[in-house]
Short mmCIF file of C-alpha atoms and ligand atoms in Angstrom, two decimals:
data_model
loop_
_atom_site.label_atom_id
_atom_site.label_comp_id
_atom_site.label_asym_id
_atom_site.label_seq_id
_atom_site.Cartn_x
_atom_site.Cartn_y
_atom_site.Cartn_z
CA ILE A 1 31.35 1.88 -10.12
CA GLN A 2 34.41 0.96 -12.17
CA THR A 3 36.00 4.29 -11.31
CA PHE A 4 35.73 4.01 -7.58
CA LEU A 5 36.24 0.29 -7.15
CA CYS A 6 39.48 -1.30 -8.28
CA PRO A 7 39.50 -2.49 -11.91
CA LEU A 8 39.96 -6.13 -12.84
CA ASP A 9 43.27 -7.44 -11.69
CA GLN A 10 44.43 -8.38 -15.19
CA ARG A 11 47.75 -9.75 -14.02
CA ARG A 12 46.36 -12.59 -11.99
CA GLY A 13 43.12 -12.87 -13.92
CA VAL A 14 41.10 -12.71 -10.71
CA PRO A 15 38.07 -10.43 -10.36
CA SER A 16 38.58 -7.26 -8.35
CA PRO A 17 36.65 -6.65 -5.12
CA GLY A 18 34.47 -4.27 -7.11
CA GLU A 19 33.48 -7.01 -9.49
CA VAL A 20 32.78 -9.42 -6.66
CA ILE A 21 30.52 -6.81 -5.03
CA LEU A 22 28.65 -6.33 -8.30
CA LYS A 23 28.22 -10.07 -8.58
CA HIS A 24 26.56 -10.16 -5.15
CA LEU A 25 24.20 -7.37 -6.20
CA GLU A 26 23.43 -8.90 -9.59
CA PRO A 27 20.31 -10.86 -8.44
CA PHE A 28 18.67 -7.55 -7.45
CA ARG A 29 19.08 -6.06 -10.92
CA LEU A 30 15.98 -6.91 -12.88
CA SER A 31 16.11 -6.37 -16.63
CA LEU A 32 13.24 -4.82 -18.54
CA GLU A 33 12.54 -8.25 -20.02
CA LYS A 34 12.28 -9.78 -16.55
CA LEU A 35 9.99 -6.99 -15.38
CA LYS A 36 7.72 -7.57 -18.37
CA GLU A 37 7.61 -11.26 -17.45
CA VAL A 38 6.67 -10.32 -13.87
CA SER A 39 3.94 -8.08 -15.24
CA THR A 40 2.55 -10.91 -17.39
CA ARG A 41 2.45 -13.22 -14.36
CA LEU A 42 0.62 -10.58 -12.32
CA ARG A 43 -1.89 -10.10 -15.13
CA LYS A 44 -2.74 -13.82 -15.00
CA ASP A 45 -2.92 -13.76 -11.19
CA MET A 46 -5.30 -10.80 -11.28
CA ILE A 47 -7.66 -12.71 -13.56
CA ARG A 48 -7.45 -15.70 -11.21
CA GLY A 49 -8.25 -13.48 -8.22
CA LEU A 50 -11.34 -12.05 -9.92
CA GLY A 51 -12.72 -15.44 -10.98
CA LYS A 52 -15.52 -17.09 -9.06
CA HIS A 53 -13.96 -20.56 -9.13
CA THR A 54 -10.29 -19.60 -9.08
CA HIS A 55 -10.36 -16.91 -6.40
CA HIS A 56 -9.89 -19.25 -3.43
CA ARG A 57 -6.45 -20.36 -4.59
CA ALA A 58 -5.30 -17.01 -5.99
CA ALA A 59 -2.29 -15.33 -4.39
CA VAL A 60 -3.46 -11.90 -5.57
CA LYS A 61 -6.83 -11.64 -3.89
CA MET A 62 -8.53 -8.91 -6.02
CA LEU A 63 -11.04 -8.02 -3.32
CA PRO A 64 -14.30 -6.25 -4.22
CA THR A 65 -14.65 -3.05 -2.15
CA PHE A 66 -18.29 -2.18 -2.88
CA VAL A 67 -17.10 1.29 -3.86
CA ARG A 68 -18.91 1.76 -7.16
CA ALA A 69 -18.04 5.31 -8.12
CA THR A 70 -15.29 7.87 -7.77
CA PRO A 71 -16.16 11.43 -6.64
CA ASP A 72 -17.93 13.75 -9.09
CA GLY A 73 -17.22 16.93 -7.14
CA THR A 74 -20.73 17.42 -5.77
CA GLU A 75 -20.12 15.61 -2.48
CA LYS A 76 -20.46 17.55 0.75
CA GLY A 77 -20.95 17.22 4.51
CA ASP A 78 -19.20 16.50 7.80
CA PHE A 79 -17.65 13.12 8.50
CA LEU A 80 -15.55 11.22 11.00
CA ALA A 81 -12.67 9.17 9.68
CA LEU A 82 -10.66 6.48 11.47
CA ASP A 83 -7.34 5.37 10.07
CA LEU A 84 -5.48 2.24 11.19
CA GLY A 85 -2.68 0.87 9.10
CA GLY A 86 0.70 1.33 10.68
CA THR A 87 2.01 1.97 14.13
CA ASN A 88 -0.44 4.83 14.68
CA PHE A 89 -4.17 5.15 14.78
CA ARG A 90 -5.75 8.46 13.72
CA VAL A 91 -9.17 9.95 14.15
CA LEU A 92 -10.17 12.85 11.90
CA HIS A 93 -13.08 15.20 11.58
CA VAL A 94 -13.36 16.06 7.88
CA ARG A 95 -15.56 18.63 6.16
CA VAL A 96 -16.23 18.20 2.43
CA MET A 97 -17.13 21.51 0.78
CA GLU A 98 -18.84 21.29 -2.58
CA GLU A 99 -18.52 24.97 -3.52
CA GLU A 100 -14.72 24.93 -3.28
CA GLN A 101 -14.28 21.22 -4.11
CA LYS A 102 -12.18 20.96 -1.00
CA MET A 103 -11.83 18.50 1.81
CA VAL A 104 -10.83 20.22 4.98
CA LYS A 105 -9.41 18.41 7.95
CA MET A 106 -11.19 20.18 10.82
CA ASP A 107 -9.12 18.44 13.44
CA SER A 108 -7.40 15.15 14.11
CA GLN A 109 -5.80 13.12 16.83
CA LEU A 110 -3.01 10.59 16.70
CA CYS A 111 -2.74 7.64 19.08
CA ALA A 112 0.32 5.41 19.07
CA ILE A 113 -0.29 1.67 18.93
CA PRO A 114 2.32 0.14 21.24
CA GLN A 115 3.99 -3.10 20.16
CA GLU A 116 2.24 -5.08 22.95
CA ILE A 117 -1.12 -4.05 21.48
CA MET A 118 -0.02 -4.85 17.90
CA LEU A 119 0.76 -8.36 19.11
CA GLY A 120 -1.92 -8.63 21.84
CA THR A 121 -5.58 -9.64 21.64
CA GLY A 122 -8.16 -8.18 19.27
CA GLU A 123 -10.17 -6.99 22.24
CA GLN A 124 -7.22 -4.95 23.53
CA LEU A 125 -6.70 -3.41 20.09
CA PHE A 126 -10.33 -2.37 19.59
CA ASP A 127 -10.65 -1.13 23.20
CA HIS A 128 -7.61 1.07 22.54
CA ILE A 129 -9.18 2.39 19.33
CA ALA A 130 -12.54 3.03 21.04
CA ALA A 131 -10.79 4.89 23.88
CA CYS A 132 -8.90 7.08 21.43
CA LEU A 133 -12.09 7.84 19.52
CA SER A 134 -13.88 8.70 22.78
CA GLU A 135 -11.14 11.17 23.73
CA PHE A 136 -11.36 12.82 20.32
CA LEU A 137 -15.16 13.13 20.38
CA ASP A 138 -14.88 14.74 23.83
CA SER A 139 -12.25 17.19 22.71
CA GLN A 140 -14.40 18.18 19.69
CA ASN A 141 -17.68 18.26 21.56
CA LEU A 142 -19.06 15.71 19.09
CA LYS A 143 -20.38 13.02 21.44
CA GLY A 144 -24.04 14.01 21.06
CA GLN A 145 -23.90 13.91 17.23
CA THR A 146 -23.77 10.81 15.07
CA LEU A 147 -21.69 11.75 12.07
CA PRO A 148 -21.27 9.20 9.27
CA MET A 149 -17.96 7.43 9.70
CA GLY A 150 -15.36 6.03 7.33
CA PHE A 151 -12.88 3.50 8.70
CA THR A 152 -9.63 3.05 6.81
CA PHE A 153 -8.36 -0.36 7.80
CA SER A 154 -5.25 -1.12 5.78
CA PHE A 155 -5.19 -4.88 5.83
CA PRO A 156 -6.62 -7.47 3.43
CA CYS A 157 -10.33 -7.81 4.13
CA GLU A 158 -13.06 -9.78 2.41
CA GLN A 159 -15.70 -7.11 2.16
CA LYS A 160 -19.27 -8.43 2.21
CA GLU A 161 -20.83 -5.00 2.02
CA ILE A 162 -19.53 -1.50 2.58
CA ASP A 163 -20.04 -1.97 6.35
CA LYS A 164 -19.09 -5.61 6.73
CA SER A 165 -15.47 -6.51 6.35
CA ILE A 166 -13.80 -9.77 7.38
CA LEU A 167 -10.06 -9.64 8.06
CA ILE A 168 -8.34 -12.29 5.93
CA ARG A 169 -4.96 -11.95 7.64
CA TRP A 170 -2.77 -9.46 9.43
CA THR A 171 0.24 -7.95 7.69
CA LYS A 172 2.92 -5.33 8.49
CA GLY A 173 3.85 -6.44 12.01
CA PHE A 174 0.32 -6.74 13.41
CA ASN A 175 -0.74 -10.06 14.85
CA CYS A 176 -3.66 -9.54 17.26
CA SER A 177 -5.41 -12.75 18.19
CA GLY A 178 -9.10 -13.38 17.50
CA VAL A 179 -9.46 -10.91 14.61
CA GLU A 180 -8.64 -12.96 11.49
CA GLY A 181 -11.89 -14.31 10.06
CA GLU A 182 -13.95 -11.77 12.02
CA ASP A 183 -15.97 -8.72 10.97
CA VAL A 184 -13.91 -5.66 11.89
CA VAL A 185 -16.96 -3.34 12.05
CA LYS A 186 -18.58 -5.71 14.56
CA LEU A 187 -15.42 -5.76 16.71
CA LEU A 188 -15.28 -1.95 16.67
CA LYS A 189 -18.96 -1.62 17.61
CA GLU A 190 -18.58 -4.18 20.42
CA ALA A 191 -15.65 -2.25 21.87
CA ILE A 192 -17.69 0.98 21.75
CA HIS A 193 -20.62 -0.75 23.46
CA ARG A 194 -18.30 -2.09 26.18
CA ARG A 195 -17.51 1.53 27.03
CA GLY A 196 -21.09 2.74 26.76
CA ASP A 197 -20.22 6.47 26.74
CA TYR A 198 -21.04 7.14 23.07
CA ASP A 199 -22.43 5.41 20.00
CA ILE A 200 -21.85 5.43 16.26
CA SER A 201 -24.23 4.93 13.34
CA SER A 202 -23.06 3.81 9.90
CA VAL A 203 -19.48 2.82 9.17
CA ALA A 204 -17.99 2.54 5.68
CA MET A 205 -14.92 0.28 5.59
CA VAL A 206 -12.10 1.37 3.33
CA ASN A 207 -8.64 0.09 2.44
CA ASP A 208 -5.96 2.84 2.43
CA THR A 209 -5.43 2.43 -1.33
CA VAL A 210 -9.13 3.12 -1.84
CA GLY A 211 -8.98 6.13 0.50
CA THR A 212 -6.04 7.47 -1.49
CA MET A 213 -7.79 7.01 -4.82
CA MET A 214 -10.95 8.66 -3.52
CA SER A 215 -9.26 11.65 -1.92
CA CYS A 216 -7.17 12.26 -5.05
CA GLY A 217 -10.31 11.66 -7.11
CA TYR A 218 -11.96 14.67 -5.54
CA ARG A 219 -9.14 16.89 -6.84
CA ASP A 220 -8.78 15.14 -10.19
CA GLN A 221 -11.76 13.21 -11.47
CA THR A 222 -9.65 11.13 -13.85
CA CYS A 223 -8.03 9.40 -10.86
CA GLU A 224 -9.08 5.74 -10.93
CA ILE A 225 -6.10 4.02 -9.31
CA GLY A 226 -4.80 4.28 -5.75
CA MET A 227 -1.34 3.04 -4.78
CA ILE A 228 0.54 2.85 -1.49
CA ILE A 229 4.27 2.27 -1.12
CA GLY A 230 4.87 2.83 2.57
CA THR A 231 5.20 0.38 5.45
CA GLY A 232 3.30 -2.03 3.18
CA THR A 233 2.40 -1.89 -0.50
CA ASN A 234 -0.82 -2.32 -2.43
CA ALA A 235 -3.00 -0.82 -5.17
CA CYS A 236 -6.66 -0.58 -6.11
CA TYR A 237 -8.37 0.42 -9.37
CA MET A 238 -11.79 0.74 -10.99
CA GLU A 239 -12.69 -2.58 -12.65
CA GLU A 240 -15.64 -3.30 -14.96
CA MET A 241 -18.42 -5.03 -13.01
CA LYS A 242 -18.76 -7.69 -15.72
CA ASN A 243 -15.27 -8.91 -14.77
CA VAL A 244 -15.95 -8.98 -11.03
CA LYS A 245 -17.36 -12.50 -11.11
CA ARG A 246 -17.84 -12.83 -7.36
CA VAL A 247 -20.34 -9.97 -7.12
CA GLU A 248 -23.79 -10.00 -8.72
CA GLY A 249 -24.40 -7.54 -11.54
CA GLU A 250 -22.84 -6.68 -14.88
CA ASP A 251 -23.28 -2.92 -15.10
CA GLY A 252 -20.94 -0.14 -14.13
CA GLN A 253 -17.69 -0.44 -12.22
CA MET A 254 -16.39 -1.42 -8.82
CA CYS A 255 -13.14 -0.56 -7.12
CA ILE A 256 -11.00 -3.67 -6.61
CA ASN A 257 -8.42 -3.85 -3.83
CA THR A 258 -5.78 -5.98 -5.55
CA GLU A 259 -3.72 -6.83 -2.42
CA TRP A 260 -0.74 -7.14 -4.77
CA GLY A 261 1.47 -7.58 -1.69
CA GLY A 262 0.48 -11.27 -1.77
CA PHE A 263 1.81 -11.73 -5.32
CA GLY A 264 4.33 -14.60 -5.25
CA ASP A 265 2.87 -16.33 -2.18
CA ASP A 266 2.24 -19.36 -4.40
CA GLY A 267 5.90 -19.50 -5.44
CA SER A 268 5.45 -17.64 -8.73
CA LEU A 269 8.29 -15.20 -7.98
CA GLU A 270 10.80 -17.88 -6.97
CA ASP A 271 13.15 -16.98 -9.84
CA ILE A 272 13.63 -13.40 -8.67
CA LEU A 273 13.79 -13.97 -4.91
CA THR A 274 17.31 -13.52 -3.58
CA GLU A 275 18.83 -15.38 -0.64
CA PHE A 276 18.30 -12.12 1.34
CA ASP A 277 14.57 -11.99 0.56
CA LYS A 278 14.27 -15.55 1.79
CA VAL A 279 15.90 -14.68 5.13
CA VAL A 280 13.65 -11.61 5.53
CA ASP A 281 10.61 -13.81 4.96
CA ARG A 282 11.79 -16.64 7.21
CA THR A 283 12.52 -14.31 10.12
CA SER A 284 9.32 -12.23 9.75
CA ILE A 285 6.23 -12.75 11.95
CA ASN A 286 4.31 -14.01 8.90
CA PRO A 287 6.56 -16.32 6.82
CA GLY A 288 5.21 -17.20 3.39
CA VAL A 289 2.81 -14.26 3.42
CA HIS A 290 3.06 -11.09 1.29
CA THR A 291 6.14 -12.10 -0.70
CA PHE A 292 5.92 -9.16 -3.15
CA GLU A 293 5.43 -6.65 -0.31
CA LYS A 294 8.58 -7.95 1.40
CA MET A 295 10.66 -7.04 -1.70
CA ILE A 296 9.20 -3.55 -1.95
CA SER A 297 7.92 -1.87 1.16
CA GLY A 298 9.34 0.18 3.98
CA MET A 299 8.87 -2.46 6.63
CA TYR A 300 11.48 -4.67 4.93
CA LEU A 301 13.85 -2.65 2.71
CA GLY A 302 16.20 -1.62 5.54
CA GLU A 303 16.52 -5.21 6.69
CA ILE A 304 17.39 -6.38 3.16
CA VAL A 305 20.15 -3.76 3.00
CA ARG A 306 21.45 -4.83 6.43
CA LEU A 307 21.63 -8.48 5.35
CA VAL A 308 23.52 -7.56 2.16
CA LEU A 309 25.98 -5.39 4.13
CA MET A 310 26.51 -8.26 6.58
CA LYS A 311 27.27 -10.66 3.75
CA LEU A 312 29.71 -8.26 2.04
CA THR A 313 31.46 -7.67 5.37
CA GLU A 314 31.73 -11.38 6.12
CA LYS A 315 33.29 -11.79 2.65
CA LYS A 316 35.78 -9.05 3.68
CA LEU A 317 34.52 -6.74 0.95
CA LEU A 318 33.43 -4.02 3.43
CA PHE A 319 34.62 -2.48 6.70
CA LYS A 320 37.81 -4.60 6.57
CA GLY A 321 35.70 -7.58 7.48
CA GLU A 322 34.67 -6.16 10.89
CA VAL A 323 30.93 -6.40 11.66
CA SER A 324 29.65 -4.14 14.47
CA GLU A 325 27.20 -5.30 17.13
CA ALA A 326 24.54 -2.95 15.72
CA LEU A 327 24.90 -4.24 12.16
CA ARG A 328 24.59 -7.78 13.48
CA THR A 329 21.25 -6.95 15.15
CA LYS A 330 17.99 -7.47 13.24
CA GLU A 331 16.20 -4.35 11.97
CA THR A 332 18.85 -1.86 13.14
CA PHE A 333 19.32 -0.54 9.61
CA GLU A 334 16.17 1.56 9.24
CA THR A 335 14.53 1.97 5.85
CA LYS A 336 14.79 5.76 6.15
CA PHE A 337 18.61 5.39 6.13
CA ILE A 338 18.37 4.23 2.51
CA SER A 339 17.07 7.53 1.12
CA MET A 340 19.31 9.49 3.48
CA ILE A 341 22.39 7.64 2.20
CA GLU A 342 21.27 8.03 -1.41
CA ASP A 343 20.99 11.78 -0.75
CA GLY A 344 24.67 12.12 0.02
CA LEU A 345 27.85 10.45 1.18
CA GLU A 346 28.02 12.72 4.24
CA ASN A 347 24.81 11.08 5.54
CA ALA A 348 26.27 7.67 4.78
CA LYS A 349 29.37 8.42 6.85
CA LYS A 350 27.27 9.63 9.79
CA ILE A 351 24.97 6.61 9.74
CA LEU A 352 27.83 4.12 9.44
CA THR A 353 29.56 5.75 12.40
CA GLU A 354 26.34 5.59 14.44
CA LEU A 355 26.11 1.90 13.58
CA GLY A 356 29.53 1.46 15.21
CA LEU A 357 31.31 0.64 11.94
CA THR A 358 34.84 1.63 10.98
CA TRP A 359 34.61 2.74 7.37
CA ASP A 360 36.65 4.35 4.60
CA LEU A 361 35.47 6.27 1.55
CA VAL A 362 35.15 3.17 -0.61
CA ASP A 363 33.00 1.50 2.09
CA ALA A 364 30.67 4.53 2.15
CA ARG A 365 30.34 4.39 -1.64
CA VAL A 366 29.67 0.68 -1.66
CA VAL A 367 26.96 1.15 1.00
CA ARG A 368 25.38 3.83 -1.16
CA LEU A 369 25.47 1.48 -4.15
CA VAL A 370 23.76 -1.24 -2.09
CA CYS A 371 21.04 1.22 -1.03
CA GLU A 372 20.48 2.38 -4.61
CA THR A 373 20.28 -1.20 -5.82
CA ILE A 374 17.66 -2.26 -3.27
CA SER A 375 15.50 0.85 -3.66
CA SER A 376 15.70 0.65 -7.47
CA ARG A 377 14.51 -2.94 -7.41
CA SER A 378 11.59 -1.90 -5.22
CA ALA A 379 10.70 0.93 -7.61
CA ARG A 380 10.99 -1.25 -10.71
CA LEU A 381 8.86 -4.03 -9.28
CA CYS A 382 6.20 -1.52 -8.32
CA ALA A 383 6.36 0.00 -11.79
CA ALA A 384 5.85 -3.47 -13.33
CA ALA A 385 2.80 -4.07 -11.13
CA LEU A 386 1.30 -0.64 -11.80
CA ALA A 387 1.90 -1.08 -15.53
CA THR A 388 -0.15 -4.29 -15.34
CA ILE A 389 -3.09 -2.41 -13.83
CA VAL A 390 -3.07 0.57 -16.19
CA ASP A 391 -2.77 -1.69 -19.19
CA ARG A 392 -5.68 -3.77 -17.92
CA ILE A 393 -7.85 -0.66 -17.64
CA ARG A 394 -6.83 0.29 -21.21
CA ALA A 395 -7.65 -3.17 -22.56
CA ASN A 396 -10.96 -3.31 -20.61
CA ARG A 397 -12.08 -0.20 -22.44
CA GLY A 398 -10.78 -1.34 -25.82
CA LEU A 399 -8.64 1.79 -26.15
CA PRO A 400 -5.39 2.03 -28.12
CA HIS A 401 -4.08 4.57 -25.59
CA LEU A 402 -5.08 5.41 -22.03
CA LYS A 403 -4.51 8.62 -20.13
CA THR A 404 -5.08 8.18 -16.44
CA THR A 405 -4.19 9.40 -12.96
CA VAL A 406 -2.80 7.41 -10.06
CA GLY A 407 -3.29 8.70 -6.53
CA VAL A 408 -0.27 7.68 -4.50
CA ASP A 409 0.85 7.76 -0.90
CA GLY A 410 3.54 6.28 1.33
CA THR A 411 6.97 7.43 2.43
CA VAL A 412 8.84 4.94 0.26
CA TYR A 413 7.20 6.45 -2.85
CA LYS A 414 7.70 10.01 -1.65
CA LYS A 415 11.41 9.42 -1.02
CA HIS A 416 12.03 7.35 -4.14
CA PRO A 417 9.72 8.56 -6.92
CA LYS A 418 12.03 6.90 -9.49
CA MET A 419 9.42 4.28 -10.40
CA GLN A 420 7.90 6.88 -12.72
CA LEU A 421 10.88 6.44 -15.06
CA SER A 422 10.24 2.75 -15.72
CA MET A 423 6.53 3.26 -16.42
CA HIS A 424 7.20 4.64 -19.87
CA PHE A 425 8.88 1.37 -20.92
CA LEU A 426 6.53 -0.98 -19.14
CA ALA A 427 3.21 0.54 -20.22
CA PRO A 428 4.08 2.32 -23.47
CA ASP A 429 0.42 2.77 -24.46
CA CYS A 430 -0.54 4.57 -21.27
CA LYS A 431 0.15 8.10 -20.16
CA ILE A 432 0.11 8.25 -16.40
CA LYS A 433 -0.08 11.21 -14.08
CA PHE A 434 0.94 10.65 -10.45
CA LEU A 435 -0.94 12.66 -7.87
CA VAL A 436 0.61 12.54 -4.42
CA SER A 437 -2.04 12.31 -1.78
CA GLU A 438 -1.86 14.35 1.38
CA ASP A 439 -3.62 12.73 4.31
CA GLY A 440 -5.36 10.56 1.71
CA SER A 441 -6.10 7.41 3.62
CA GLY A 442 -7.91 9.33 6.36
CA LYS A 443 -9.70 11.91 4.24
CA GLY A 444 -10.46 9.26 1.62
CA ALA A 445 -12.53 7.30 4.13
CA ALA A 446 -14.68 10.41 4.54
CA MET A 447 -14.90 10.70 0.75
CA VAL A 448 -16.03 7.07 0.35
CA THR A 449 -18.81 7.81 2.84
CA ALA A 450 -19.67 11.03 1.02
CA VAL A 451 -19.88 9.28 -2.37
CA ALA A 452 -22.02 6.50 -0.88
CA GLN A 453 -24.38 9.17 0.47
CA ARG A 454 -24.52 10.92 -2.92
CA LEU A 455 -25.33 7.64 -4.70
CA ALA A 456 -28.02 6.78 -2.12
CA LEU A 457 -29.58 10.22 -2.58
CA GLN A 458 -29.45 9.90 -6.38
CA SER A 459 -31.11 6.49 -6.33
CA ARG A 460 -33.81 7.78 -3.93
CA LEU A 461 -34.52 10.67 -6.30
CA LEU A 462 -34.59 8.25 -9.22
CA GLU A 463 -37.06 5.98 -7.41
CA GLU A 464 -39.22 8.98 -6.56
CA SER A 465 -39.25 10.19 -10.15
CA ASP A 466 -40.01 6.60 -11.35
CA GLY A 467 -42.91 6.60 -8.87
CA GLU A 468 -44.18 9.88 -10.28
CA GLU A 469 -43.96 8.53 -13.83
CA ASP A 470 -45.95 5.43 -12.77
CA GLU A 471 -48.63 7.69 -11.28
CA GLU A 472 -48.81 9.72 -14.51
CA GLU A 473 -49.05 6.48 -16.50
CA LYS A 474 -51.95 5.31 -14.30
CA VAL A 475 -53.74 8.65 -14.74
CA ARG A 476 -53.21 8.51 -18.52
CA SER A 477 -54.56 4.93 -18.81
C1 BGC B 501 -2.04 -4.56 3.31
C2 BGC B 501 -2.90 -3.72 2.41
C3 BGC B 501 -2.51 -2.26 2.51
C4 BGC B 501 -1.02 -2.09 2.28
C5 BGC B 501 -0.56 -0.65 2.39
C6 BGC B 501 -0.56 -4.26 3.09
O1 BGC B 501 0.21 -4.95 4.02
O2 BGC B 501 -2.27 -5.94 3.11
O3 BGC B 501 -4.25 -3.90 2.71
O4 BGC B 501 -3.24 -1.53 1.57
O5 BGC B 501 -0.31 -2.87 3.23
O6 BGC B 501 -0.81 -0.11 3.62
#
């Protein structure tokens, strides 16, 4: 930066524009020490979220998912998967093939969710989903069959059982009325009954992080963490049952949906929030909710960059102090511009022109620096949070070192995989492999259903063999 921005004006002893720019970006630069502090706070919040008596006031919800095992490679069968999490809804027909350890997407259909539905009533949303599902079943000639179904619903839900899931709150731009506090499976079934042209049997509810972990887990059985850095952000991992205080039982493991997006909602991240983060939160449709997510995920990063560019322009440090109409308008700086600009100055010049700005080479470089700063902060914060989880798994098992795999999905991760670099410093005792999931949240829902079927079959066989042993015992006595 010193080479392309003017050096300190020694004569007058005033800082150069370059130094002033760096000063504005300083609050986004989190030192390793600060990240470790953030990680320690998250560790405490995770314990609070798991606790029976502390859960209700925990910002990090640590939701039990009732997924008790990852795939062992013997799963098989045909499944339907529904996937709702962003601006699209997808229906998939998935075949799991044991012999080849492969999950094959037989077919799928995408339905857009228009903004009026995202902000309309719950009934409208579920009618739209049921209509899309009906169309797909018709096109696949599947209406007569009742295939087991997995439903990836990527919002924080209090899961009562695998097929009962109460929406705690909407995130990521959704705000349909009458759904918070309700069972999503019930709302889906009601919408299907309103139509009356087809029916469904069992539904397994899955968060997208869980779907990602499970679909990666079929390829690599050491995968026990799922992470999403896309429109929103979140992670899940396999926790020891004895630590999941809100669910009966001490044996084995259960996947916990951390909902780490809510980290900081109780004010615990106040020291690292910048003035720009506060504006993003204040002007969002859910102020005060998902503080950590708003510093990291795709729904918000572009807007943070826009606000910083506005500020630098108003201070006459960019574009000769001239703000364009587009730059002044909320959400015009799309998150995808960040990686495009980081890829090369030519992209930066094109985007700035499209935004109606008059720029010179220094402006383009400063914009690239702003983009790098915001995306690096996102990556480093995610790394700190992931380090907390892997180190917890290591400590749970009393191991000096842990080797594990993280299944990961989301465009922000795919475009900015730099978080991997920080992991080495933040979780020095853990060796982590990242497995990028393809189609994970959809296929993973099918895999959750497949694993649940395998476990049910195994326990039936076990009961039968126990029964046989009892009979033998009776005969013997
Ligand atoms: C939701 C999570 C989800 C994440 C990634 C967040 O806004 O609360 O449930 O996993 O986005 O899609």
